[in-house]
Amino acid sequence: MSRAPLRIERLGRTAVLTFDNPPAHTLDAAGLRELAAQLDALEAERDIAALVITGAGERFFCAGDDLNMYVDVSPAAARELTRLLAAVVTRLHGFSGVTVAAINGWCLGAGLECALACDTRIGEAHARFGLPEGRVGLLPCGGGTATLAAQVGEGWAKRLILCGETLDAETAQRIGLIEASAAKGASREAALALADLAMRQSPAALAAAKTLIHANRHAPLTEALASERAAFGRLFEAPDAAEGVAAFLEKREPVWGHVRSTQ
């Protein structure tokens, strides 16, 4: 019986998803399907409000696709594999709770695309980042050409994709590819601490704000303000708003309803 390519832990209201397919935690078709299924299952758990993604061991976060799955397959089958990756990235990008990538080593190809789909990224000092698909005659197919440019700008995106450059953690943080750095072995705990901060937020407010950030990225200011007002109104009618205001005035921690959607 083959071992699972990833592990799931539940630490209170935070789930930790660990890539665990040694030696480099690459993703094959079965791994992509399982990852999508696990993300669906976690989304359905109303008590899960945060997700941390990391890699087992000290060397790799995730080195991307297992290239063996592209050997002797038809173009149609290869396109289906790209749809599997797109499904994973879409599920991760749309996860209602906060998502944090704890990058503990090499983060390449589809691994980097998964990290880019998270809300924020913490990289350990020895981590390395790249989208090397061009070296094997392919290109990023998990949103890399879009999400990387949006994160770091077109110039740096072209350096990584067109030139196949690999970045160290210091450069990655300087250009905004990661938002924080950590010592070797410390990214998981740093990510859990960030998840704990997010846990103080109303789950409904967090989900609504995350949706607005995504939707308003390229929207005119007038449209963004209108959508914010509409979302504020929906939240104000929900129980968390009354509980949050009361808790603040009473100088206590709020007790949120574990409902992440404002729809």
XYZ file of C-alpha atoms in Angstrom:
263
model
C 0.000 0.000 0.000
C 1.490 3.355 -1.045
C 1.975 6.045 1.554
C -0.087 9.235 1.482
C 1.692 12.146 -0.258
C 0.493 14.623 2.363
C -0.511 14.739 6.020
C -3.246 16.699 7.798
C -3.124 17.813 11.439
C -5.793 19.752 13.286
C -4.535 22.065 16.011
C -7.647 23.643 17.420
C -9.179 25.701 14.631
C -6.009 25.573 12.518
C -5.284 22.785 10.062
C -1.693 22.004 9.051
C -1.237 20.381 5.644
C 2.233 18.910 5.144
C 3.595 17.810 1.778
C 5.160 14.428 2.492
C 6.301 12.666 -0.668
C 10.077 12.235 -0.218
C 12.554 13.144 -1.332
C 11.286 16.405 -2.871
C 7.519 16.246 -2.135
C 6.637 16.364 -5.831
C 3.001 16.151 -6.886
C 1.712 13.476 -9.243
C -1.866 13.024 -10.461
C -2.911 11.065 -7.379
C -1.310 13.644 -5.106
C -3.073 16.513 -6.868
C -6.429 14.737 -6.566
C -5.863 14.048 -2.871
C -4.776 17.621 -2.247
C -7.917 18.970 -3.910
C -10.075 16.557 -1.913
C -8.399 17.496 1.372
C -8.880 21.198 0.669
C -12.567 20.569 -0.038
C -12.906 18.611 3.205
C -11.183 21.316 5.259
C -13.360 24.007 3.680
C -16.422 22.038 4.763
C -15.229 21.879 8.394
C -16.844 24.948 9.904
C -14.484 24.935 12.901
C -11.368 25.251 10.704
C -10.548 28.943 10.326
C -6.888 28.805 9.271
C -4.696 26.600 7.115
C -0.910 26.304 7.285
C 0.893 24.528 4.437
C 4.455 23.275 4.789
C 6.792 20.449 3.764
C 8.129 17.509 5.775
C 11.783 17.610 6.754
C 14.280 20.416 6.274
C 15.099 20.501 2.551
C 11.885 20.825 0.540
C 8.584 22.632 0.775
C 7.450 21.202 -2.579
C 9.491 20.839 -5.761
C 6.439 20.932 -8.027
C 5.121 18.390 -10.508
C 6.521 14.882 -10.726
C 7.721 14.966 -14.355
C 7.315 11.196 -14.627
C 3.589 11.728 -15.055
C 4.222 13.489 -18.381
C 6.144 10.582 -19.921
C 4.340 8.771 -22.753
C 0.999 10.516 -22.199
C -1.182 12.097 -24.852
C -1.616 15.869 -25.142
C -5.201 15.404 -23.923
C -3.995 13.560 -20.824
C -1.379 16.253 -20.183
C -4.079 18.932 -20.373
C -6.137 16.988 -17.841
C -3.150 17.040 -15.477
C -2.981 20.824 -15.807
C -6.684 20.982 -14.904
C -5.933 19.019 -11.729
C -3.318 21.574 -10.717
C -5.639 24.458 -11.602
C -8.315 22.913 -9.380
C -5.887 22.749 -6.443
C -4.741 26.341 -6.890
C -8.329 27.559 -7.251
C -9.445 25.745 -4.098
C -6.473 27.096 -2.154
C -6.927 30.646 -3.436
C -10.616 30.581 -2.503
C -10.247 28.974 0.933
C -12.484 30.935 3.306
C -10.065 31.024 6.231
C -6.604 32.543 6.309
C -3.905 30.489 4.559
C -0.190 30.661 5.377
C 2.634 28.943 3.495
C 5.476 27.951 5.836
C 8.218 27.479 3.257
C 10.908 25.308 4.777
C 13.121 24.600 1.773
C 13.063 24.388 -2.020
C 9.816 25.829 -3.362
C 9.586 25.254 -7.097
C 7.062 25.030 -9.915
C 3.651 23.920 -8.688
C 4.945 24.190 -5.129
C 5.557 27.896 -5.604
C 2.185 28.267 -7.313
C 0.516 26.714 -4.265
C 2.437 29.108 -2.013
C 1.380 32.050 -4.196
C -2.256 30.962 -3.805
C -1.934 31.389 -0.025
C -2.757 34.653 1.719
C 0.753 35.112 3.072
C 4.119 33.362 2.964
C 6.931 32.832 5.488
C 10.245 31.561 4.131
C 13.069 29.969 6.082
C 16.552 31.387 5.573
C 17.700 28.458 3.412
C 14.588 28.347 1.202
C 14.897 28.761 -2.547
C 12.213 29.812 -5.001
C 11.731 29.307 -8.729
C 9.510 28.426 -11.678
C 11.849 26.281 -13.792
C 9.301 24.797 -16.209
C 10.943 26.438 -19.221
C 13.990 24.228 -18.756
C 11.918 21.202 -19.735
C 10.061 22.914 -22.572
C 6.954 23.802 -20.570
C 5.612 26.781 -18.633
C 3.869 27.343 -15.275
C 0.282 26.101 -15.535
C -0.985 26.680 -12.000
C -1.424 30.419 -12.335
C 2.275 31.253 -12.089
C 2.339 33.692 -14.992
C -0.524 35.666 -13.427
C -0.020 35.357 -9.677
C 3.744 35.856 -9.649
C 3.551 39.061 -11.698
C 0.785 40.368 -9.434
C 2.901 39.582 -6.372
C 6.351 40.845 -7.399
C 5.841 42.819 -10.614
C 6.343 41.889 -14.229
C 10.112 42.367 -14.258
C 10.862 39.876 -11.497
C 8.224 37.476 -12.812
C 10.006 37.482 -16.169
C 13.364 36.838 -14.513
C 12.017 33.755 -12.741
C 9.921 32.403 -15.626
C 11.815 33.489 -18.744
C 15.348 33.216 -17.353
C 14.734 30.307 -14.983
C 16.351 32.233 -12.136
C 16.166 30.827 -8.611
C 15.887 33.275 -5.709
C 17.151 32.977 -2.158
C 14.956 33.891 0.810
C 16.572 37.294 1.317
C 15.826 38.351 -2.266
C 12.357 36.794 -2.112
C 11.482 38.909 0.904
C 12.997 42.056 -0.568
C 10.853 41.852 -3.704
C 7.697 40.818 -1.846
C 7.519 37.170 -2.887
C 7.393 36.286 0.813
C 6.179 38.580 3.565
C 8.385 37.293 6.395
C 11.471 35.191 7.010
C 12.302 32.683 9.721
C 15.293 30.719 10.920
C 15.759 27.154 9.737
C 13.033 24.981 11.235
C 11.025 27.943 12.548
C 8.574 28.699 9.727
C 5.846 26.348 10.947
C 5.688 27.933 14.397
C 5.792 31.412 12.864
C 2.907 30.453 10.571
C 0.901 29.036 13.485
C 1.458 32.270 15.417
C 0.140 34.242 12.446
C -2.863 31.912 12.250
C -3.514 32.550 15.948
C -3.643 36.281 15.234
C -6.169 35.678 12.465
C -8.200 33.555 14.878
C -9.008 36.684 16.872
C -10.902 38.007 13.868
C -14.531 37.198 13.220
C -14.531 34.285 10.752
C -17.322 35.955 8.792
C -15.449 39.279 8.666
C -12.206 37.561 7.671
C -13.875 35.690 4.803
C -15.667 38.815 3.585
C -12.518 40.951 3.692
C -10.486 38.287 1.876
C -13.117 38.083 -0.860
C -13.074 41.865 -1.260
C -9.283 42.019 -1.477
C -9.350 39.483 -4.300
C -12.306 41.016 -6.110
C -11.181 44.636 -5.811
C -7.575 44.083 -6.890
C -8.208 45.742 -10.256
C -11.579 47.378 -9.600
C -12.100 51.152 -9.839
C -12.154 52.828 -6.430
C -15.842 53.728 -6.673
C -16.754 50.070 -7.279
C -14.464 48.892 -4.485
C -16.019 51.335 -2.021
C -19.517 50.260 -3.019
C -18.720 46.566 -2.556
C -17.138 47.332 0.825
C -20.253 49.174 1.980
C -22.463 46.291 0.872
C -20.304 43.726 2.693
C -20.191 45.926 5.812
C -23.971 46.070 5.824
C -24.277 42.286 5.596
C -21.793 41.820 8.426
C -23.579 44.391 10.582
C -26.764 42.353 10.334
C -24.950 39.151 11.392
C -24.407 38.033 15.036
C -20.615 38.474 15.034
C -20.839 42.254 14.775
C -22.966 42.589 17.925
C -20.734 40.101 19.745
C -17.535 41.849 18.653
C -18.691 45.318 19.727
C -20.021 44.001 23.044
C -16.791 42.108 23.765
C -14.696 45.189 23.040
C -16.781 47.402 25.326
C -16.807 44.742 28.048
C -13.022 44.231 27.711
C -13.250 40.501 27.006
C -12.443 38.168 24.149
C -15.328 37.684 21.685
C -16.973 34.324 21.163
C -17.467 34.058 17.433
C -19.963 31.946 15.591
C -17.938 29.531 13.453
C -19.532 30.637 10.198
C -17.057 31.906 7.619
C -19.449 32.919 4.868
C -21.496 36.096 4.694
C -23.610 34.824 1.792
